[in-house]
Short mmCIF file of C-alpha atoms in Angstrom, two decimals:
data_model
loop_
_atom_site.label_atom_id
_atom_site.label_comp_id
_atom_site.label_asym_id
_atom_site.label_seq_id
_atom_site.Cartn_x
_atom_site.Cartn_y
_atom_site.Cartn_z
CA UNK A 1245 0.00 0.00 0.00
CA UNK A 1246 1.20 3.53 -0.77
CA UNK A 1247 0.21 4.79 2.67
CA UNK A 1248 0.48 8.36 3.88
CA UNK A 1249 2.44 10.74 1.67
CA UNK A 1250 4.11 13.92 2.92
CA UNK A 1251 5.13 16.44 0.26
CA UNK A 1252 7.75 18.93 1.41
CA UNK A 1253 7.63 22.08 -0.72
CA UNK A 1254 4.73 24.01 -2.15
CA UNK A 1255 5.72 25.14 -5.60
CA UNK A 1256 4.41 23.76 -8.87
CA UNK A 1257 6.21 20.44 -8.31
CA UNK A 1258 4.61 19.95 -4.89
CA UNK A 1259 1.13 20.87 -6.08
CA UNK A 1260 1.38 18.64 -9.15
CA UNK A 1261 2.57 15.74 -6.99
CA UNK A 1262 -0.55 15.80 -4.82
CA UNK A 1263 -2.69 16.25 -7.94
CA UNK A 1264 -1.06 13.26 -9.66
CA UNK A 1265 -1.49 11.12 -6.55
CA UNK A 1266 -5.22 11.81 -6.39
CA UNK A 1267 -5.67 11.39 -10.14
CA UNK A 1268 -3.75 8.12 -9.93
CA UNK A 1269 -6.14 6.69 -7.37
CA UNK A 1270 -4.28 7.32 -4.11
CA UNK A 1271 -6.99 7.42 -1.45
CA UNK A 1272 -4.92 7.70 1.73
CA UNK A 1273 -3.61 10.74 3.58
CA UNK A 1274 -1.65 13.48 1.83
CA UNK A 1275 0.07 16.29 3.71
CA UNK A 1276 1.72 19.22 1.94
CA UNK A 1277 4.12 21.39 3.93
CA UNK A 1278 4.86 24.84 2.50
CA UNK A 1279 7.13 27.45 4.01
CA UNK A 1280 5.34 30.49 2.54
CA UNK A 1281 1.84 31.64 3.35
CA UNK A 1282 0.47 31.50 -0.23
CA UNK A 1283 -1.00 28.39 -1.78
CA UNK A 1284 1.27 26.68 -4.35
CA UNK A 1285 1.82 28.77 -7.48
CA UNK A 1286 3.70 28.69 -10.78
CA UNK A 1287 6.87 30.73 -11.17
CA UNK A 1288 7.07 31.66 -14.88
CA UNK A 1289 4.47 34.47 -14.59
CA UNK A 1290 6.51 36.07 -11.79
CA UNK A 1291 9.07 37.32 -14.33
CA UNK A 1292 6.70 37.52 -17.29
CA UNK A 1293 2.99 38.40 -17.44
CA UNK A 1294 2.31 38.92 -13.75
CA UNK A 1295 5.36 41.12 -13.31
CA UNK A 1296 4.26 43.26 -16.26
CA UNK A 1297 0.67 43.47 -15.04
CA UNK A 1298 -0.90 41.51 -17.89
CA UNK A 1299 -1.89 38.54 -15.70
CA UNK A 1300 -4.00 38.63 -12.56
CA UNK A 1301 -2.58 37.44 -9.24
CA UNK A 1302 -5.15 34.67 -9.02
CA UNK A 1303 -3.91 33.19 -12.30
CA UNK A 1304 -0.56 32.08 -10.86
CA UNK A 1305 -2.00 29.58 -8.37
CA UNK A 1306 -2.02 25.91 -9.34
CA UNK A 1307 -5.29 25.27 -7.47
CA UNK A 1308 -7.53 27.28 -5.20
CA UNK A 1309 -8.18 26.38 -1.57
CA UNK A 1310 -11.42 24.59 -2.47
CA UNK A 1311 -9.56 22.11 -4.69
CA UNK A 1312 -7.30 20.98 -1.84
CA UNK A 1313 -10.30 20.61 0.46
CA UNK A 1314 -12.30 18.68 -2.13
CA UNK A 1315 -9.39 16.31 -2.72
CA UNK A 1316 -8.68 15.83 0.98
CA UNK A 1317 -5.18 17.31 0.84
CA UNK A 1318 -3.98 18.69 4.17
CA UNK A 1319 -2.07 21.87 3.28
CA UNK A 1320 0.01 23.41 6.09
CA UNK A 1321 1.19 26.89 5.14
CA UNK A 1322 4.01 28.66 6.92
CA UNK A 1323 5.59 25.37 7.98
CA UNK A 1324 9.28 24.68 7.37
CA UNK A 1325 10.60 21.14 7.44
CA UNK A 1326 13.98 21.01 9.16
CA UNK A 1327 14.87 17.31 9.25
CA UNK A 1328 14.07 13.87 7.90
CA UNK A 1329 14.11 10.95 10.33
CA UNK A 1330 14.55 8.11 7.86
CA UNK A 1331 14.44 5.19 10.35
CA UNK A 1332 11.39 6.68 12.08
CA UNK A 1333 9.76 7.80 8.81
CA UNK A 1334 9.07 11.29 10.13
CA UNK A 1335 9.43 14.79 8.74
CA UNK A 1336 10.29 17.18 11.56
CA UNK A 1337 9.37 20.87 11.34
CA UNK A 1338 10.69 23.97 13.11
CA UNK A 1339 8.26 23.51 16.02
CA UNK A 1340 9.56 19.99 16.62
CA UNK A 1341 6.34 18.43 15.37
CA UNK A 1342 6.76 15.07 13.66
CA UNK A 1343 4.81 14.26 10.52
CA UNK A 1344 4.81 10.53 9.88
CA UNK A 1345 4.99 9.21 6.34
CA UNK A 1346 5.02 6.04 4.31
CA UNK A 1347 6.50 8.04 1.43
CA UNK A 1348 7.91 11.54 1.38
CA UNK A 1349 8.41 13.66 -1.74
CA UNK A 1350 11.00 16.44 -1.57
CA UNK A 1351 10.01 19.38 -3.75
CA UNK A 1352 11.99 22.11 -2.03
CA UNK A 1353 13.10 23.98 -5.16
CA UNK A 1354 16.00 26.39 -5.41
CA UNK A 1355 17.21 29.53 -3.68
CA UNK A 1356 18.58 32.56 -5.56
CA UNK A 1357 22.31 33.11 -5.40
CA UNK A 1358 23.14 36.23 -3.43
CA UNK A 1359 25.31 39.07 -4.65
CA UNK A 1360 28.37 38.99 -2.39
CA UNK A 1361 29.71 42.52 -2.63
CA UNK A 1362 29.72 45.57 -0.39
CA UNK A 1363 26.39 47.38 -0.43
CA UNK A 1364 24.37 44.38 -1.56
CA UNK A 1365 22.16 44.73 1.52
CA UNK A 1366 21.05 48.29 0.69
CA UNK A 1367 17.37 49.02 0.22
CA UNK A 1368 16.43 48.77 -3.42
CA UNK A 1369 18.50 45.64 -4.11
CA UNK A 1370 15.94 42.98 -5.01
CA UNK A 1371 15.81 39.33 -6.03
CA UNK A 1372 13.06 37.48 -7.87
CA UNK A 1373 12.06 34.02 -6.72
CA UNK A 1374 8.76 34.20 -4.84
CA UNK A 1375 5.37 35.74 -5.43
CA UNK A 1376 6.14 38.31 -2.74
CA UNK A 1377 9.38 39.13 -4.58
CA UNK A 1378 7.40 39.70 -7.78
CA UNK A 1379 4.93 41.94 -5.95
CA UNK A 1380 7.79 44.03 -4.53
CA UNK A 1381 9.55 44.25 -7.87
CA UNK A 1382 6.36 45.14 -9.71
CA UNK A 1383 5.76 48.03 -7.32
CA UNK A 1384 9.41 49.10 -7.47
CA UNK A 1385 9.40 49.19 -11.28
CA UNK A 1386 6.45 51.53 -11.16
CA UNK A 1387 8.46 53.98 -9.07
CA UNK A 1388 11.97 53.53 -10.50
CA UNK A 1389 13.61 55.60 -13.20
CA UNK A 1390 16.94 53.76 -13.55
CA UNK A 1391 17.27 50.00 -13.13
CA UNK A 1392 20.41 47.90 -13.14
CA UNK A 1393 19.97 44.17 -13.69
CA UNK A 1394 22.92 42.08 -12.52
CA UNK A 1395 23.04 38.88 -14.56
CA UNK A 1396 22.32 38.09 -18.19
CA UNK A 1397 20.43 34.80 -17.83
CA UNK A 1398 16.77 34.15 -18.56
CA UNK A 1399 15.44 35.79 -15.39
CA UNK A 1400 17.66 38.83 -15.79
CA UNK A 1401 16.61 39.39 -19.39
CA UNK A 1402 12.91 38.89 -18.62
CA UNK A 1403 13.19 41.44 -15.80
CA UNK A 1404 14.97 43.82 -18.18
CA UNK A 1405 12.08 43.48 -20.64
CA UNK A 1406 9.56 44.13 -17.85
CA UNK A 1407 11.54 47.18 -16.72
CA UNK A 1408 11.57 48.59 -20.23
CA UNK A 1409 7.80 47.97 -20.45
CA UNK A 1410 7.55 50.09 -17.29
CA UNK A 1411 9.50 52.82 -19.11
CA UNK A 1412 12.60 52.51 -16.93
CA UNK A 1413 16.10 53.14 -18.22
CA UNK A 1414 17.78 49.72 -17.98
CA UNK A 1415 21.37 48.56 -17.77
CA UNK A 1416 22.20 44.84 -17.73
CA UNK A 1417 25.58 43.79 -16.32
CA UNK A 1418 26.84 40.54 -17.87
CA UNK A 1419 30.06 38.72 -17.00
CA UNK A 1420 30.37 37.06 -20.42
CA UNK A 1421 30.83 38.64 -23.84
CA UNK A 1422 27.07 38.34 -24.39
CA UNK A 1423 24.01 37.43 -22.36
CA UNK A 1424 23.15 33.70 -22.43
CA UNK A 1425 26.52 32.92 -23.97
CA UNK A 1426 27.04 29.79 -21.89
CA UNK A 1427 23.61 28.43 -22.86
CA UNK A 1428 23.32 29.43 -26.51
CA UNK A 1429 26.82 30.07 -27.78
CA UNK A 1430 28.11 33.15 -29.61
CA UNK A 1431 25.89 33.03 -32.70
CA UNK A 1432 22.49 32.62 -31.09
CA UNK A 1433 23.27 34.59 -27.95
CA UNK A 1434 23.60 37.53 -30.32
CA UNK A 1435 19.90 37.28 -31.17
CA UNK A 1436 19.02 38.18 -27.58
CA UNK A 1437 21.74 40.81 -27.28
CA UNK A 1438 20.42 42.54 -30.40
CA UNK A 1439 16.85 42.22 -29.12
CA UNK A 1440 17.62 44.09 -25.92
CA UNK A 1441 19.85 46.69 -27.54
CA UNK A 1442 17.02 47.30 -29.99
CA UNK A 1443 14.83 48.14 -27.02
CA UNK A 1444 17.42 50.62 -25.68
CA UNK A 1445 18.85 48.38 -22.98
CA UNK A 1446 22.44 49.25 -22.11
CA UNK A 1447 24.27 45.91 -22.13
CA UNK A 1448 27.52 46.04 -20.18
CA UNK A 1449 29.23 42.84 -21.26
CA UNK A 1450 32.48 41.34 -19.89
CA UNK A 1451 31.66 43.32 -16.77
CA UNK A 1452 31.43 42.52 -13.07
CA UNK A 1453 30.03 44.32 -10.05
CA UNK A 1454 32.59 45.60 -7.54
CA UNK A 1455 30.10 47.10 -5.10
CA UNK A 1456 26.66 48.62 -4.80
CA UNK A 1457 26.84 52.35 -4.11
CA UNK A 1458 24.54 54.03 -1.60
CA UNK A 1459 22.48 57.10 -2.38
CA UNK A 1460 22.74 60.30 -0.38
CA UNK A 1461 20.74 58.90 2.53
CA UNK A 1462 23.23 56.06 2.95
CA UNK A 1463 20.50 53.43 3.14
CA UNK A 1464 19.13 53.15 -0.37
CA UNK A 1465 20.89 52.07 -3.54
CA UNK A 1466 22.24 54.88 -5.68
CA UNK A 1467 24.27 53.00 -8.25
CA UNK A 1468 26.46 50.05 -9.13
CA UNK A 1469 30.23 50.33 -9.39
CA UNK A 1470 31.85 47.94 -11.87
CA UNK A 1471 35.32 46.48 -11.49
CA UNK A 1472 36.66 48.90 -14.12
CA UNK A 1473 35.65 51.78 -11.83
CA UNK A 1474 32.59 52.82 -13.84
CA UNK A 1475 29.57 53.74 -11.74
CA UNK A 1476 26.15 53.07 -13.27
CA UNK A 1477 23.47 55.20 -11.56
CA UNK A 1478 20.44 53.26 -10.30
CA UNK A 1479 17.54 53.60 -7.92
CA UNK A 1480 16.72 49.89 -8.27
CA UNK A 1481 19.04 46.89 -8.64
CA UNK A 1482 17.70 43.44 -9.51
CA UNK A 1483 20.02 40.49 -9.01
CA UNK A 1484 19.59 37.43 -11.23
CA UNK A 1485 22.81 35.42 -11.03
CA UNK A 1486 21.41 31.93 -10.80
CA UNK A 1487 20.04 29.65 -8.13
CA UNK A 1488 21.17 26.72 -5.99
CA UNK A 1489 19.05 23.65 -5.21
CA UNK A 1490 17.72 23.39 -1.66
CA UNK A 1491 19.20 20.01 -0.76
CA UNK A 1492 19.73 20.48 2.98
CA UNK A 1493 17.03 18.07 4.12
CA UNK A 1494 18.34 15.27 1.93
CA UNK A 1495 22.00 15.93 2.70
CA UNK A 1496 21.48 16.11 6.46
CA UNK A 1497 19.52 12.86 6.35
CA UNK A 1498 22.48 11.13 4.71
CA UNK A 1499 21.01 10.84 1.22
CA UNK A 1500 23.31 11.23 -1.78
CA UNK A 1501 23.65 14.82 -2.96
CA UNK A 1502 25.72 15.95 -5.94
CA UNK A 1503 24.49 19.11 -7.69
CA UNK A 1504 21.02 18.14 -6.51
CA UNK A 1505 19.50 15.11 -4.85
CA UNK A 1506 20.53 11.97 -6.70
CA UNK A 1507 17.53 9.88 -7.74
CA UNK A 1508 16.88 7.03 -10.14
CA UNK A 1509 14.67 7.21 -13.23
CA UNK A 1510 11.64 6.64 -10.98
CA UNK A 1511 12.74 9.64 -8.86
CA UNK A 1512 13.64 7.50 -5.82
CA UNK A 1513 16.61 8.32 -3.63
CA UNK A 1514 18.71 5.54 -2.08
CA UNK A 1515 15.86 5.26 0.43
CA UNK A 1516 12.99 4.10 -1.81
CA UNK A 1517 10.43 5.79 0.43
CA UNK A 1518 12.00 9.19 -0.23
CA UNK A 1519 11.58 10.77 -3.67
CA UNK A 1520 12.63 14.12 -5.13
CA UNK A 1521 11.08 16.19 -7.92
CA UNK A 1522 11.64 19.53 -9.65
CA UNK A 1523 14.69 21.76 -9.30
CA UNK A 1524 16.45 19.57 -6.75
CA UNK A 1525 16.12 16.23 -8.58
CA UNK A 1526 19.27 15.07 -10.36
CA UNK A 1527 17.63 12.11 -12.01
CA UNK A 1528 18.98 9.17 -13.97
CA UNK A 1529 17.67 9.81 -17.47
CA UNK A 1530 16.99 6.74 -19.66
CA UNK A 1531 17.56 8.59 -22.95
CA UNK A 1532 20.79 10.31 -21.95
CA UNK A 1533 22.22 7.47 -19.88
CA UNK A 1534 23.38 9.82 -17.12
CA UNK A 1535 21.97 11.97 -14.33
CA UNK A 1536 20.36 15.24 -15.42
CA UNK A 1537 19.15 18.16 -13.32
CA UNK A 1538 17.23 20.98 -14.98
CA UNK A 1539 15.86 24.07 -13.20
CA UNK A 1540 12.92 24.70 -15.47
CA UNK A 1541 9.14 24.76 -15.31
CA UNK A 1542 8.63 21.61 -17.40
CA UNK A 1543 10.39 19.38 -14.87
CA UNK A 1544 8.26 20.74 -12.05
CA UNK A 1545 5.19 20.19 -14.21
CA UNK A 1546 5.94 16.69 -15.48
CA UNK A 1547 8.11 14.86 -12.94
CA UNK A 1548 5.31 14.63 -10.33
CA UNK A 1549 3.39 12.16 -12.51
CA UNK A 1550 6.38 9.81 -12.35
CA UNK A 1551 6.76 10.31 -8.59
CA UNK A 1552 3.07 9.51 -8.04
CA UNK A 1553 3.30 6.45 -10.28
CA UNK A 1554 6.33 5.21 -8.33
CA UNK A 1555 4.52 5.61 -5.03
CA UNK A 1556 1.51 3.79 -6.44
CA UNK A 1557 3.65 0.88 -7.62
CA UNK A 1558 3.69 1.58 -11.34
CA UNK A 1559 6.75 1.39 -13.58
CA UNK A 1560 6.77 4.76 -15.35
CA UNK A 1561 10.31 6.18 -15.48
CA UNK A 1562 10.80 9.85 -16.25
CA UNK A 1563 12.30 10.33 -19.71
CA UNK A 1564 10.93 13.68 -20.90
CA UNK A 1565 13.44 15.80 -22.80
CA UNK A 1566 14.27 19.07 -21.02
CA UNK A 1567 12.15 22.00 -22.20
CA UNK A 1568 11.84 25.67 -21.34
CA UNK A 1569 10.47 28.86 -22.82
CA UNK A 1570 10.78 32.62 -22.55
CA UNK A 1571 8.82 35.70 -23.62
CA UNK A 1572 10.66 39.01 -24.02
CA UNK A 1573 9.13 42.00 -25.82
CA UNK A 1574 7.74 40.59 -29.08
CA UNK A 1575 9.95 37.50 -28.95
CA UNK A 1576 8.68 34.09 -27.93
CA UNK A 1577 11.08 31.16 -27.67
CA UNK A 1578 10.97 27.45 -26.87
CA UNK A 1579 14.03 25.28 -26.27
CA UNK A 1580 14.07 21.50 -26.10
CA UNK A 1581 16.91 19.06 -25.49
CA UNK A 1582 20.14 18.96 -23.52
CA UNK A 1583 23.66 19.52 -24.79
CA UNK A 1584 25.29 17.74 -21.86
CA UNK A 1585 28.87 17.78 -20.60
CA UNK A 1586 30.27 16.64 -23.97
CA UNK A 1587 29.22 19.94 -25.52
CA UNK A 1588 28.41 20.57 -29.16
CA UNK A 1589 30.63 20.98 -32.19
CA UNK A 1590 28.24 22.70 -34.62
CA UNK A 1591 25.34 25.16 -34.65
CA UNK A 1592 22.90 25.17 -37.56
CA UNK A 1593 20.30 27.88 -38.08
CA UNK A 1594 17.26 27.78 -40.38
CA UNK A 1595 15.37 31.00 -40.85
CA UNK A 1596 16.19 34.65 -40.25
CA UNK A 1597 18.24 35.55 -37.15
CA UNK A 1598 18.11 39.28 -37.99
CA UNK A 1599 14.32 39.16 -38.23
CA UNK A 1600 14.19 36.93 -35.16
CA UNK A 1601 12.25 34.14 -36.87
CA UNK A 1602 14.38 31.04 -36.75
CA UNK A 1603 15.01 27.54 -35.49
CA UNK A 1604 18.50 26.88 -34.15
CA UNK A 1605 20.08 23.48 -33.60
CA UNK A 1606 23.05 22.33 -31.54
CA UNK A 1607 24.77 19.22 -32.88
CA UNK A 1608 27.57 16.88 -31.99
CA UNK A 1609 29.01 14.53 -34.61
CA UNK A 1610 26.11 15.35 -36.92
CA UNK A 1611 23.37 14.47 -34.41
CA UNK A 1612 20.95 17.06 -33.05
CA UNK A 1613 21.23 17.51 -29.28
CA UNK A 1614 18.92 20.48 -28.80
CA UNK A 1615 16.77 22.91 -30.73
CA UNK A 1616 15.40 26.39 -30.14
CA UNK A 1617 12.52 27.95 -32.06
CA UNK A 1618 12.22 31.75 -31.97
CA UNK A 1619 8.90 33.20 -33.19
CA UNK A 1620 8.39 29.97 -35.17
CA UNK A 1621 5.69 27.72 -33.80
CA UNK A 1622 4.45 24.12 -33.84
CA UNK A 1623 7.89 22.59 -34.35
CA UNK A 1624 8.74 21.33 -30.85
CA UNK A 1625 7.40 17.82 -31.46
CA UNK A 1626 9.44 17.54 -34.66
CA UNK A 1627 12.57 18.75 -32.87
CA UNK A 1628 12.01 16.23 -30.07
CA UNK A 1629 11.61 13.42 -32.60
CA UNK A 1630 14.78 14.50 -34.38
CA UNK A 1631 16.73 14.46 -31.12
CA UNK A 1632 15.36 11.07 -30.10
CA UNK A 1633 16.15 9.58 -33.51
CA UNK A 1634 19.89 10.16 -32.92
CA UNK A 1635 20.10 10.35 -36.72
CA UNK A 1636 23.12 11.88 -38.43
CA UNK A 1637 21.49 14.69 -40.37
CA UNK A 1638 22.24 16.49 -43.60
CA UNK A 1639 23.08 19.92 -42.19
CA UNK A 1640 22.33 21.65 -45.49
CA UNK A 1641 18.80 20.25 -45.38
CA UNK A 1642 18.57 21.05 -41.67
CA UNK A 1643 19.24 24.72 -42.46
CA UNK A 1644 16.66 24.80 -45.26
CA UNK A 1645 13.17 25.90 -44.07
CA UNK A 1646 11.61 24.22 -47.11
CA UNK A 1647 12.71 20.78 -45.90
CA UNK A 1648 10.30 19.35 -43.29
CA UNK A 1649 12.07 18.38 -40.08
CA UNK A 1650 10.17 15.11 -40.15
CA UNK A 1651 12.08 14.15 -43.30
CA UNK A 1652 15.45 14.40 -41.54
CA UNK A 1653 15.07 11.68 -38.96
#
C-alpha cells in the first residue's frame, strides 16, 4: 500500500505531486508542507505576465483552496521542514512536530544566489524568486527611473524586458561577452543581445560588479560600481545570477547529494520511500544514460506524474526531454533538449536571425542535441523526434526551411 504521503515544498512540483497522486487513485492521507503563506503557485508568470501586469494574481495559483479541500489534501502553510528521520519515517518541522509518512516527496526547489559585494544589503536591491518578490519588484518598477539588472540569464533578461515595459532606463551587467553565452553560444546569444539593444537596454558585457553604491541617505541604492571603476546610476538593482538547489534536508539525512538530490529514473533516492522532484532532482535519465538536473518549469510540471506512479507501484520512469520557454518584448522562444557535458561541435540555423524568426540546432558529430525555435511555432514535437532519432542529419537540409524536419530523422 502507498500509505500516507508527505510532500515537502509548495511550488508547482509539490502541487502537481498531490494532484497526480489523487488522479492516480491514491486514497490515503496526503500532507503538503509549505514554508510560505500563499497556496502553491507557478513561477514563470513572476518574471513575465504577472510582473508586467498583464496577468491577474489569481492566475498564478495551481489550485484554489477549495480544490485541496475537495481532494482531501492537508495543506500546512508557513511550515518549514527542518529534518528527515529516515528510520522513524518522520518529517520534523521547526516547532519539533513530527509528521509521519510512508513516502515523502521532496520538492523544495532552489534559492537565488546572493550578490556577495559591499552594499548588496542596501534598500532597493531585489531578487526574484517568490510571489512576494514579484509583488515588490512590480511596485518598485512603477516607481523607478533607472534600473540595473545584474546577470544576463533568462530571469535577468525577462526582468529587463519588464523594466523597459515600465519605461525605466535599464542597464544589464553581464560577466560574459554576451548574455546567455554559456547556454546558446556566440551566434544565437547575439539574437538576444540585439533584441535588448534594440529596445534601448544598455548591455555592459564582460563586466562585473565591484560594489553597490549608496544614495545620499546612505541606506538606499544609488548605483552600481563595476570592477573597471565605472559607476552606473540606479535607484533599483535586480540580481539574477542563478540559483542553488535546496538540498539540505536530503543531505542532512544522509542521502546522496551531488548538484542536486541523486535519484533514479523513478525519482527515488537511495531510500525508496523518499523521492525528489523539480529543481532539486538530479535524475537518472533513460535517454541520456546519465543523471540530469534541470531548473525549469517543465520538470516541475511533469516529474510529479512519475513520482506519483512510483509511489503507487507503477513502472513509469521519467524520460521527458528538457524544455523551457521565454517571452521578451515581441519575442517568444521554446528550447528543447540537452547539450550535456560533452558539448556541441556545430550550430545550424534555419530561418532569419536578424528578423528573429528562426530555429537553431546544436549538434555533436552530426546528431541534433537540442533545438530552439524563436517566433516559429508548432515545431517542438518535430525537434524532439529528431533528437530522439539520434540520426546523423544532412546539415544543409537542416538549415533549409523548405525541408520538413520530419524528413530528416
